[in-house]
Coordinates of C-alpha atoms in Angstrom, one line a residue:
Chain A
M177 CA -29.5 -29.5 -18.6
L178 CA -26.2 -27.7 -19.2
T179 CA -25.8 -26.6 -23.0
V180 CA -22.8 -24.6 -24.4
Q181 CA -23.0 -23.4 -27.9
G182 CA -20.2 -21.8 -29.9
L183 CA -18.3 -20.6 -27.3
D184 CA -15.3 -18.1 -27.6
V185 CA -13.3 -17.2 -24.9
A186 CA -10.1 -14.9 -24.9
Y187 CA -7.6 -13.5 -22.6
G188 CA -7.2 -10.1 -24.1
R189 CA -5.7 -10.8 -27.6
A190 CA -5.0 -14.6 -27.0
Q191 CA -8.0 -16.3 -28.0
V192 CA -8.2 -20.0 -25.9
L193 CA -11.6 -21.3 -26.9
F194 CA -12.9 -21.7 -30.5
G195 CA -16.5 -22.3 -30.9
V196 CA -16.7 -25.1 -28.1
D197 CA -20.1 -27.0 -27.9
L198 CA -21.1 -29.2 -25.1
V199 CA -24.2 -30.9 -23.9
A200 CA -24.4 -32.2 -20.2
P201 CA -27.8 -33.8 -19.6
G202 CA -29.6 -34.1 -16.2
G203 CA -28.0 -36.8 -14.0
S204 CA -25.1 -37.4 -16.5
L205 CA -21.1 -37.5 -15.7
V206 CA -19.5 -35.7 -18.5
C207 CA -15.6 -35.9 -18.5
V208 CA -13.9 -32.8 -20.3
M209 CA -10.5 -34.3 -21.2
G210 CA -7.4 -33.1 -23.1
R211 CA -3.6 -32.1 -22.5
N212 CA -2.3 -29.3 -20.3
G213 CA -3.3 -25.6 -21.7
V214 CA -5.8 -26.7 -24.1
G215 CA -8.7 -24.7 -22.3
K216 CA -10.3 -27.3 -20.0
T217 CA -10.1 -24.7 -17.0
T218 CA -11.1 -21.9 -19.3
L219 CA -14.1 -23.7 -20.4
L220 CA -15.3 -24.2 -16.7
K221 CA -14.4 -20.6 -15.7
A222 CA -16.5 -19.4 -18.5
I223 CA -19.6 -21.5 -17.7
M224 CA -19.3 -20.2 -14.2
G225 CA -19.0 -16.4 -15.5
V226 CA -15.8 -16.0 -13.8
L227 CA -14.2 -15.3 -17.3
P228 CA -16.3 -13.1 -19.9
V229 CA -17.5 -14.7 -23.0
R230 CA -16.5 -13.3 -26.4
A231 CA -19.0 -15.3 -28.4
G232 CA -21.7 -18.1 -27.9
R233 CA -24.1 -18.8 -25.2
V234 CA -24.2 -21.0 -22.1
S235 CA -27.7 -22.3 -21.0
F236 CA -28.6 -24.1 -17.8
A237 CA -32.0 -25.7 -17.0
G238 CA -33.6 -24.2 -20.0
E239 CA -32.3 -20.7 -19.3
D240 CA -29.8 -18.5 -21.2
I241 CA -27.4 -17.6 -18.4
T242 CA -24.7 -16.2 -20.6
G243 CA -25.2 -12.8 -19.3
L244 CA -25.6 -13.6 -15.6
K245 CA -23.2 -12.7 -12.8
T246 CA -21.2 -15.6 -11.1
H247 CA -23.2 -15.6 -7.9
E248 CA -26.4 -15.6 -9.8
R249 CA -25.4 -18.8 -11.8
V250 CA -24.6 -20.3 -8.2
R251 CA -28.1 -19.4 -7.1
R252 CA -29.5 -21.1 -10.3
G253 CA -27.9 -24.5 -9.2
L254 CA -24.4 -24.5 -10.4
G255 CA -21.6 -25.7 -8.2
Y256 CA -18.0 -25.1 -8.9
V257 CA -14.7 -26.5 -7.4
P258 CA -11.8 -24.7 -8.9
P259 CA -8.4 -26.3 -9.4
G260 CA -5.8 -26.5 -6.8
H261 CA -7.9 -27.0 -3.6
E262 CA -9.0 -23.4 -3.1
T263 CA -10.3 -22.4 0.3
F264 CA -10.7 -19.2 2.4
P265 CA -7.3 -19.7 4.4
Q266 CA -7.9 -17.6 7.3
L267 CA -11.5 -18.9 8.1
T268 CA -12.2 -22.1 9.9
V269 CA -13.5 -25.1 8.1
A270 CA -17.0 -24.6 9.7
E271 CA -16.9 -20.9 8.5
N272 CA -15.8 -21.7 5.0
L273 CA -19.0 -23.9 4.7
Q274 CA -21.2 -21.2 6.5
V275 CA -20.2 -18.6 3.9
A276 CA -21.4 -20.8 1.0
A277 CA -24.6 -21.9 2.9
E278 CA -25.5 -18.3 3.7
A279 CA -24.7 -17.0 0.3
A280 CA -27.1 -19.6 -1.2
G281 CA -30.0 -18.0 0.6
Q282 CA -31.3 -20.3 3.0
V283 CA -28.9 -21.2 5.7
S284 CA -29.8 -25.0 6.0
Q285 CA -27.9 -27.2 8.4
G286 CA -29.3 -30.1 6.6
A287 CA -27.2 -29.2 3.5
V288 CA -24.0 -28.5 5.6
D289 CA -24.4 -32.1 7.4
E290 CA -25.0 -33.8 4.1
A291 CA -21.9 -32.4 2.6
L292 CA -19.9 -33.2 5.8
D293 CA -21.4 -36.9 5.6
L294 CA -19.6 -37.2 2.3
F295 CA -16.2 -36.6 3.8
P296 CA -15.9 -38.3 7.2
A297 CA -12.5 -36.5 7.9
L298 CA -14.0 -33.0 7.9
P299 CA -16.2 -33.0 10.9
A300 CA -13.1 -33.4 13.2
L301 CA -11.4 -30.4 11.7
L302 CA -14.5 -28.0 11.9
K303 CA -12.9 -25.4 14.1
R304 CA -9.3 -25.4 12.3
R305 CA -8.3 -22.7 10.1
A306 CA -8.8 -24.1 6.4
G307 CA -5.1 -22.8 5.4
F308 CA -3.5 -25.3 7.9
L309 CA -5.3 -28.2 6.5
S310 CA -3.5 -30.7 4.2
G311 CA -3.8 -30.4 0.5
G312 CA -6.2 -33.5 0.4
Q313 CA -8.2 -32.2 3.2
Q314 CA -8.6 -28.7 1.7
Q315 CA -9.8 -30.5 -1.5
Q316 CA -12.4 -32.1 0.7
L317 CA -13.4 -29.0 2.0
A318 CA -13.6 -27.2 -1.3
I319 CA -16.0 -29.8 -2.6
A320 CA -18.3 -29.8 0.4
R321 CA -18.3 -26.0 0.1
A322 CA -19.5 -26.3 -3.3
L323 CA -22.2 -28.7 -2.1
V324 CA -23.8 -26.8 0.6
S325 CA -25.7 -24.6 -1.9
R326 CA -27.3 -27.9 -3.0
P327 CA -26.4 -27.5 -6.7
K328 CA -28.1 -29.4 -9.4
M329 CA -24.7 -29.6 -11.2
L330 CA -21.3 -29.9 -9.9
L331 CA -18.3 -28.6 -12.0
L332 CA -15.2 -30.3 -10.6
D333 CA -11.8 -29.2 -12.1
E334 CA -9.1 -31.8 -11.6
P335 CA -10.2 -32.7 -8.2
T336 CA -7.4 -35.2 -7.6
E337 CA -4.6 -33.3 -9.2
G338 CA -1.7 -33.0 -6.7
I339 CA -3.5 -34.9 -3.7
Q340 CA -2.0 -37.9 -1.8
P341 CA -3.2 -41.1 -3.2
S342 CA -5.2 -42.3 -0.1
I343 CA -7.3 -39.1 -0.4
I344 CA -7.7 -39.5 -4.1
L345 CA -9.5 -42.7 -3.5
E346 CA -12.0 -41.0 -1.0
I347 CA -12.5 -38.1 -3.3
E348 CA -13.2 -40.7 -6.4
E349 CA -15.6 -42.4 -4.1
A350 CA -17.3 -39.3 -3.2
V351 CA -17.8 -38.2 -6.8
Q352 CA -19.0 -41.7 -7.7
R353 CA -21.5 -41.4 -4.9
L354 CA -22.8 -38.0 -5.6
H355 CA -23.5 -39.0 -9.1
S356 CA -24.8 -42.5 -8.7
E357 CA -26.6 -42.4 -5.5
L358 CA -27.9 -38.8 -5.3
G359 CA -28.2 -38.3 -9.1
L360 CA -26.2 -35.1 -9.3
A361 CA -25.2 -34.2 -12.7
I362 CA -21.4 -33.5 -12.8
L363 CA -19.0 -31.9 -15.4
L364 CA -15.4 -33.2 -14.5
V365 CA -12.2 -32.0 -15.9
E366 CA -9.9 -34.8 -16.0
Q367 CA -6.5 -35.6 -17.5
Y368 CA -6.4 -39.4 -16.7
L369 CA -8.0 -41.9 -19.0
D370 CA -8.3 -44.7 -16.3
L371 CA -10.4 -42.5 -14.1
A372 CA -12.6 -41.2 -16.8
L373 CA -13.3 -44.6 -17.9
R374 CA -14.4 -45.6 -14.4
L375 CA -16.7 -42.5 -13.9
A376 CA -17.8 -41.0 -17.0
D377 CA -21.0 -41.6 -19.1
R378 CA -19.9 -39.2 -21.7
F379 CA -16.7 -37.5 -22.6
V380 CA -15.6 -34.5 -24.8
I381 CA -11.8 -34.0 -25.6
L382 CA -10.3 -30.5 -26.2
D383 CA -7.3 -29.8 -28.1
A384 CA -5.8 -26.3 -28.8
G385 CA -9.5 -24.8 -27.8
E386 CA -11.6 -26.8 -29.9
V387 CA -13.6 -30.0 -29.3
V388 CA -11.9 -32.8 -31.2
R389 CA -13.7 -35.7 -29.9
A390 CA -17.0 -36.4 -28.1
G391 CA -18.9 -39.5 -27.4
D392 CA -20.1 -42.3 -24.9
R393 CA -17.6 -44.2 -22.4
S394 CA -17.3 -46.8 -24.8
D395 CA -15.8 -44.8 -27.5
L396 CA -13.0 -43.8 -24.9
R397 CA -11.4 -47.2 -25.6
D398 CA -10.8 -46.1 -29.2
P399 CA -7.0 -46.2 -29.8
S400 CA -7.1 -42.5 -31.3
V401 CA -8.3 -41.2 -28.1
H402 CA -4.8 -42.3 -26.3
S403 CA -3.0 -40.1 -28.9
L404 CA -5.3 -37.1 -28.2
L405 CA -4.3 -37.4 -24.6
S406 CA -0.8 -38.5 -24.4
V407 CA 1.9 -35.8 -24.5
Chain B
M175 CA 3.9 13.4 35.6
A176 CA 4.3 15.2 32.3
T177 CA 5.3 12.0 30.7
L178 CA 2.1 10.4 31.7
N179 CA 0.2 13.5 30.5
Q180 CA 1.9 13.1 27.1
L181 CA 1.0 9.5 26.9
V182 CA -2.7 10.3 27.4
I183 CA -2.4 12.9 24.4
G184 CA -0.5 10.5 22.1
A185 CA -2.9 7.6 22.9
S186 CA -6.0 9.8 22.1
I187 CA -4.2 10.8 18.5
G188 CA -3.4 7.0 18.1
A189 CA -7.1 6.3 18.7
V190 CA -8.1 8.8 15.8
L191 CA -5.4 7.2 13.7
L192 CA -6.9 3.9 14.2
L193 CA -10.5 4.9 13.3
I194 CA -9.2 6.3 9.9
A195 CA -6.8 3.5 9.4
L196 CA -9.3 0.8 9.7
G197 CA -11.4 1.9 6.6
L198 CA -8.0 2.2 4.6
T199 CA -6.8 -1.2 5.6
F200 CA -10.4 -2.7 4.8
T201 CA -10.6 -1.2 1.2
F202 CA -6.9 -2.0 0.5
G203 CA -7.1 -5.4 1.8
Q204 CA -10.4 -6.3 -0.1
M205 CA -10.3 -4.4 -3.3
G206 CA -6.6 -3.3 -3.6
V207 CA -7.8 0.4 -3.7
I208 CA -5.6 3.1 -2.2
N209 CA -8.1 5.5 -1.5
M210 CA -6.4 9.2 -1.2
A211 CA -10.0 10.7 -0.7
H212 CA -10.3 9.0 2.7
G213 CA -9.1 12.0 4.4
E214 CA -12.0 14.1 3.0
F215 CA -14.6 11.7 4.6
I216 CA -12.9 12.7 8.0
M217 CA -13.5 16.4 7.0
A218 CA -17.1 15.4 6.0
G219 CA -17.6 13.9 9.4
A220 CA -16.3 16.9 11.2
Y221 CA -18.4 19.6 9.2
T222 CA -21.4 17.4 9.7
A223 CA -20.8 17.8 13.7
Y224 CA -20.3 21.6 12.9
L225 CA -23.7 21.7 10.9
L226 CA -25.6 20.0 13.7
Q227 CA -24.5 22.2 16.5
P228 CA -27.1 24.9 15.9
L229 CA -29.8 22.4 15.2
V230 CA -29.3 19.9 18.2
G231 CA -27.3 22.1 20.6
T232 CA -25.0 21.5 23.3
Q233 CA -25.3 17.7 23.3
S234 CA -24.7 17.7 19.3
V235 CA -21.5 15.5 19.5
L236 CA -23.7 12.4 20.5
V237 CA -25.9 13.0 17.7
A238 CA -23.2 13.9 15.3
L239 CA -21.6 10.4 15.7
P240 CA -24.3 8.2 14.0
V241 CA -25.1 11.0 11.6
A242 CA -21.4 11.7 10.5
F243 CA -21.0 7.7 10.1
A244 CA -23.9 7.6 7.7
V245 CA -23.1 10.9 6.0
A246 CA -19.4 9.8 5.2
G247 CA -20.5 6.2 4.6
V248 CA -22.8 7.3 1.8
L249 CA -20.3 9.7 0.7
G250 CA -17.9 6.7 0.4
L251 CA -20.6 4.5 -1.2
I252 CA -21.1 7.3 -4.0
L253 CA -17.5 7.5 -4.6
E254 CA -17.2 3.6 -5.0
R255 CA -20.3 3.5 -7.3
L256 CA -19.5 6.5 -9.5
A257 CA -15.9 6.2 -10.0
I258 CA -13.7 3.8 -8.2
R259 CA -15.5 0.6 -9.3
H260 CA -14.5 1.4 -12.9
F261 CA -10.7 1.5 -11.7
Y262 CA -10.7 -1.9 -9.8
G263 CA -7.4 -3.7 -10.7
R264 CA -5.6 -0.7 -11.6
P265 CA -4.0 0.6 -8.3
L266 CA -2.0 3.5 -9.8
D267 CA -4.9 4.9 -11.8
T268 CA -7.0 4.5 -8.6
L269 CA -4.3 6.7 -6.7
L270 CA -4.3 9.4 -9.1
L271 CA -8.2 9.4 -9.5
T272 CA -8.9 9.5 -5.6
W273 CA -6.2 12.2 -5.2
G274 CA -8.0 14.2 -7.8
I275 CA -11.5 13.6 -6.0
S276 CA -9.8 14.7 -2.6
L277 CA -8.8 18.0 -4.0
I278 CA -12.4 18.6 -5.4
L279 CA -14.0 17.7 -2.1
Q280 CA -11.5 20.1 -0.3
Q281 CA -12.4 22.8 -2.8
V282 CA -16.1 22.1 -2.5
A283 CA -15.8 22.4 1.4
R284 CA -14.0 25.8 0.9
D285 CA -16.7 27.1 -1.3
I286 CA -19.5 26.0 1.1
F287 CA -18.0 26.6 4.6
G288 CA -15.2 29.4 3.6
A289 CA -11.5 28.7 3.9
P290 CA -11.0 29.8 7.6
N291 CA -11.4 27.1 10.2
V292 CA -14.5 26.7 12.3
Q293 CA -15.0 25.7 15.7
V294 CA -17.3 22.9 17.1
R295 CA -18.1 23.6 20.9
A296 CA -17.8 20.3 23.1
P297 CA -20.8 19.7 25.4
G298 CA -19.9 20.5 29.1
W299 CA -19.2 17.1 30.3
L300 CA -16.2 16.7 28.0
T301 CA -14.6 20.0 28.9
G302 CA -12.1 20.1 31.9
G303 CA -10.5 16.8 33.1
L304 CA -9.9 14.5 35.9
D305 CA -6.8 15.1 38.2
L306 CA -5.1 12.0 39.4
G307 CA -2.2 13.1 41.6
G308 CA -0.7 15.4 39.1
V309 CA -1.8 13.3 35.9
R310 CA -4.5 15.3 34.1
L311 CA -7.0 13.0 32.0
P312 CA -8.7 15.5 29.9
Y313 CA -12.4 14.2 29.5
N314 CA -12.4 14.9 25.7
R315 CA -9.3 12.6 25.1
V316 CA -10.6 10.0 27.2
F317 CA -13.8 10.1 25.4
I318 CA -11.9 9.6 22.0
M319 CA -10.0 6.6 23.3
V320 CA -13.3 5.0 24.6
L321 CA -14.9 5.6 21.2
A322 CA -12.2 4.1 19.2
V323 CA -12.0 1.1 21.4
G324 CA -15.8 0.7 21.2
C325 CA -15.6 0.9 17.3
V326 CA -13.0 -1.5 17.2
V327 CA -14.7 -4.0 19.5
A328 CA -17.8 -3.5 17.1
I329 CA -15.8 -4.1 14.0
W330 CA -14.2 -7.2 15.3
L331 CA -17.7 -8.6 16.4
Y332 CA -19.0 -7.7 13.0
L333 CA -16.2 -9.6 11.2
T334 CA -16.1 -12.6 13.4
R335 CA -19.6 -13.1 14.6
M336 CA -22.0 -11.9 11.9
R337 CA -23.2 -13.0 8.5
H338 CA -22.0 -10.1 6.5
G339 CA -18.7 -9.7 8.4
R340 CA -17.8 -13.2 7.5
R341 CA -18.8 -12.5 3.9
M342 CA -16.5 -9.8 3.9
R343 CA -13.4 -11.8 5.3
A344 CA -14.4 -14.3 2.7
V345 CA -14.2 -11.9 -0.2
M346 CA -10.9 -10.2 1.4
Q347 CA -9.2 -13.7 1.3
N348 CA -10.1 -15.1 -2.0
R349 CA -12.6 -12.9 -4.2
Q350 CA -12.9 -15.4 -7.0
L351 CA -13.8 -18.3 -4.5
A352 CA -16.3 -16.1 -2.7
A353 CA -18.0 -15.3 -6.0
V354 CA -18.4 -19.1 -7.2
S355 CA -19.6 -20.0 -3.6
G356 CA -22.7 -17.5 -4.3
V357 CA -21.3 -14.3 -2.7
A358 CA -22.4 -11.1 -4.3
T359 CA -19.1 -9.7 -4.3
E360 CA -20.2 -6.2 -5.6
R361 CA -22.5 -5.8 -2.7
V362 CA -19.8 -6.8 0.0
D363 CA -17.6 -4.2 -1.7
Q364 CA -20.2 -1.4 -1.3
L365 CA -20.8 -2.4 2.3
T366 CA -17.0 -2.3 2.9
F367 CA -16.9 1.1 1.5
F368 CA -19.7 2.3 3.4
I369 CA -18.3 1.1 6.8
G370 CA -14.9 2.2 6.1
S371 CA -15.9 5.7 5.0
G372 CA -18.4 5.8 8.0
L373 CA -15.5 5.3 10.6
A374 CA -13.4 8.1 9.0
G375 CA -16.5 10.3 9.6
V376 CA -16.7 9.2 13.2
A377 CA -13.1 10.0 13.5
G378 CA -13.9 13.4 12.0
V379 CA -16.4 14.0 14.8
A380 CA -13.7 13.1 17.4
L381 CA -11.2 15.6 15.9
T382 CA -13.7 18.4 16.5
L383 CA -13.4 17.8 20.1
I384 CA -9.6 18.5 20.2
G385 CA -9.3 21.1 17.5
P386 CA -10.8 23.4 14.9
V387 CA -12.4 22.3 11.5
G388 CA -11.0 23.0 8.3
P389 CA -11.2 22.1 4.5
T390 CA -7.6 20.4 4.8
L391 CA -8.3 18.5 8.2
G392 CA -8.1 15.2 6.5
T393 CA -4.9 15.9 4.7
N394 CA -3.3 16.4 8.2
Y395 CA -4.1 12.8 9.1
I396 CA -4.1 10.8 6.0
V397 CA -0.5 10.1 5.7
D398 CA -0.1 9.0 9.5
A399 CA -3.1 6.8 8.6
F400 CA -1.5 5.1 5.8
L401 CA 1.7 4.7 7.8
V402 CA -0.4 2.8 10.4
V403 CA -2.0 0.6 7.6
V404 CA 1.6 -0.2 6.1
A405 CA 3.3 -0.9 9.7
G406 CA 0.5 -2.8 10.8
G407 CA 0.0 -5.3 8.0
L408 CA -2.5 -4.9 5.2
G409 CA -5.9 -5.9 6.4
Q410 CA -4.9 -6.8 9.7
L411 CA -7.2 -5.4 12.7
R412 CA -4.6 -6.5 15.4
G413 CA -1.6 -4.7 13.5
A414 CA -3.6 -1.5 13.0
V415 CA -4.5 -1.1 16.6
I416 CA -0.9 -1.7 17.7
A417 CA 0.7 0.6 15.0
A418 CA -2.0 3.4 15.5
F419 CA -1.3 3.6 19.3
A420 CA 2.6 3.4 18.7
L421 CA 2.7 6.1 16.2
G422 CA 0.5 8.4 18.0
I423 CA 2.2 8.0 21.4
L424 CA 5.7 8.3 19.7
N425 CA 4.7 11.4 17.8
S426 CA 3.4 13.2 21.0
F427 CA 6.4 12.3 22.9
V428 CA 8.9 13.6 20.3
E429 CA 6.9 16.7 20.2
F430 CA 7.0 17.3 23.8
W431 CA 10.7 16.6 24.3
V432 CA 12.2 18.7 21.5
D433 CA 11.5 22.5 21.2
N434 CA 9.3 23.2 18.2
G435 CA 9.1 19.5 17.8
A436 CA 6.1 19.1 15.5
S437 CA 8.3 18.7 12.3
F438 CA 11.0 17.0 14.1
A439 CA 8.3 14.3 15.4
K440 CA 7.4 13.7 11.8
V441 CA 11.1 12.9 11.1
V442 CA 11.5 10.7 14.0
V443 CA 8.1 8.9 13.1
F444 CA 9.2 8.4 9.5
A445 CA 12.7 7.3 10.2
V446 CA 11.2 4.6 12.7
I447 CA 8.6 3.4 10.2
I448 CA 11.3 3.1 7.6
A449 CA 13.6 1.3 9.9
F450 CA 10.9 -1.2 11.0
L451 CA 10.0 -1.7 7.3
Q452 CA 13.4 -2.7 6.6
L453 CA 13.2 -5.4 9.1
R454 CA 9.7 -6.5 8.5
P455 CA 8.8 -5.1 4.8
Q456 CA 5.3 -7.1 5.2
G457 CA 4.4 -5.3 8.4
M458 CA 3.7 -6.4 11.9
F459 CA 1.1 -9.1 10.9
V460 CA 0.9 -11.2 7.9
V461 CA -1.3 -13.8 6.7
R462 CA 0.8 -17.1 6.9
T463 CA -0.8 -20.3 5.9
R464 CA 0.2 -23.5 3.9
A465 CA -2.0 -22.3 1.2
L466 CA 0.1 -19.5 0.2
S467 CA 3.3 -21.2 0.2

């Protein structure tokens, strides 16, 4: 469903990604792993068109989307949750969801309800300003926001980073449910091996901007994987 | 009684400043653009009223308001498309660029309309005033205040109740998140420029009711409008309203109390704003949330 070929990305003169290849079939949960600063977030941003690509191509659902603007990629069915539980802080929770639903073209109350259904904590907070929610609540809102456009594939960048443990479980369950019950394809950036072992079908490990390992979940148990992830 | 008269004059100037400052505060809040050519949209609005006068006749002000909004709005849109958008993320370059464009637009106006000021005649029902036991309420100034209040209410409704306004606030608060939520941010930028510039055009029509129209009309107000934006807090509707009226009224009182007070009033206004910014460098209102801490 999502294919990345030979992707080079640079911030000015500092190149971050070198010829990255990645395949995420429909309905799969692919985990992008690696230490801090190896280019995981950059890869997701490049897939979303937030960062320009220097070379290589990104195709989604059979279409080359390398030249498309970010909002056009969202229209094609990519949903993205950036790192660090981002919201529109001065908008209410309801407005945060509304903006995304309206931007997706059809304002569908059904899609908003489905997204809220996944996070039982949110409906009670609809009238609160997003900036005043806890980090965990903001992250749940961020995921719900990405879901109201009914994406075919969801890109999640470290959704449990810096979140209180009780909410980490809820988020993990939600991701699990989206994947197994609803069959949503997911590209998950994650640093922790145990979480990846629980969730992922396939994985890709980046090191210094290059793919150094890729394989199925079973390959993750290989002892050499550990050395690629530990600091 | 003279005090109250002065209050009316000050508040009407504040109302004009508010209309001008709204556009500035949105373009700065959303795109980080300090638009020095904003004053020339005021001028464009005023000359629109001047040109419509022989065509429409005595009630031309009413026709001029929407037409000036559209003319100034389209000018703003053209400026954004042709020039400013290539300089996003470079505030100092934008400052120089728009300043240069401002000078060009003034010269264009001078070539078309001539250097001397021209007059727009107000319709009969806007001349004269209401006497309330010694306090005089000139109709033209009351009209300007009503106009500004109407525009602020309309903008507020737009921002809070309408789809496009909600989208605009989203882009202002987190541009990248808006883009990955599917918002076409470039379109929102264009719309913001259109509305902000259009409001300056409306302010220009309002100014034709209280004074002559000339190529440098905008220059006289743009600095004060920037002061309103800074004192009110960037991108803040509430702050802009309070700061605009405070500035207009302060200015008019100092002018009244001191002989030849026009320059002195400027000194006082600047001093007050400098002192205020020492106490609150972020302006009257700021966005304060956990997300920003």
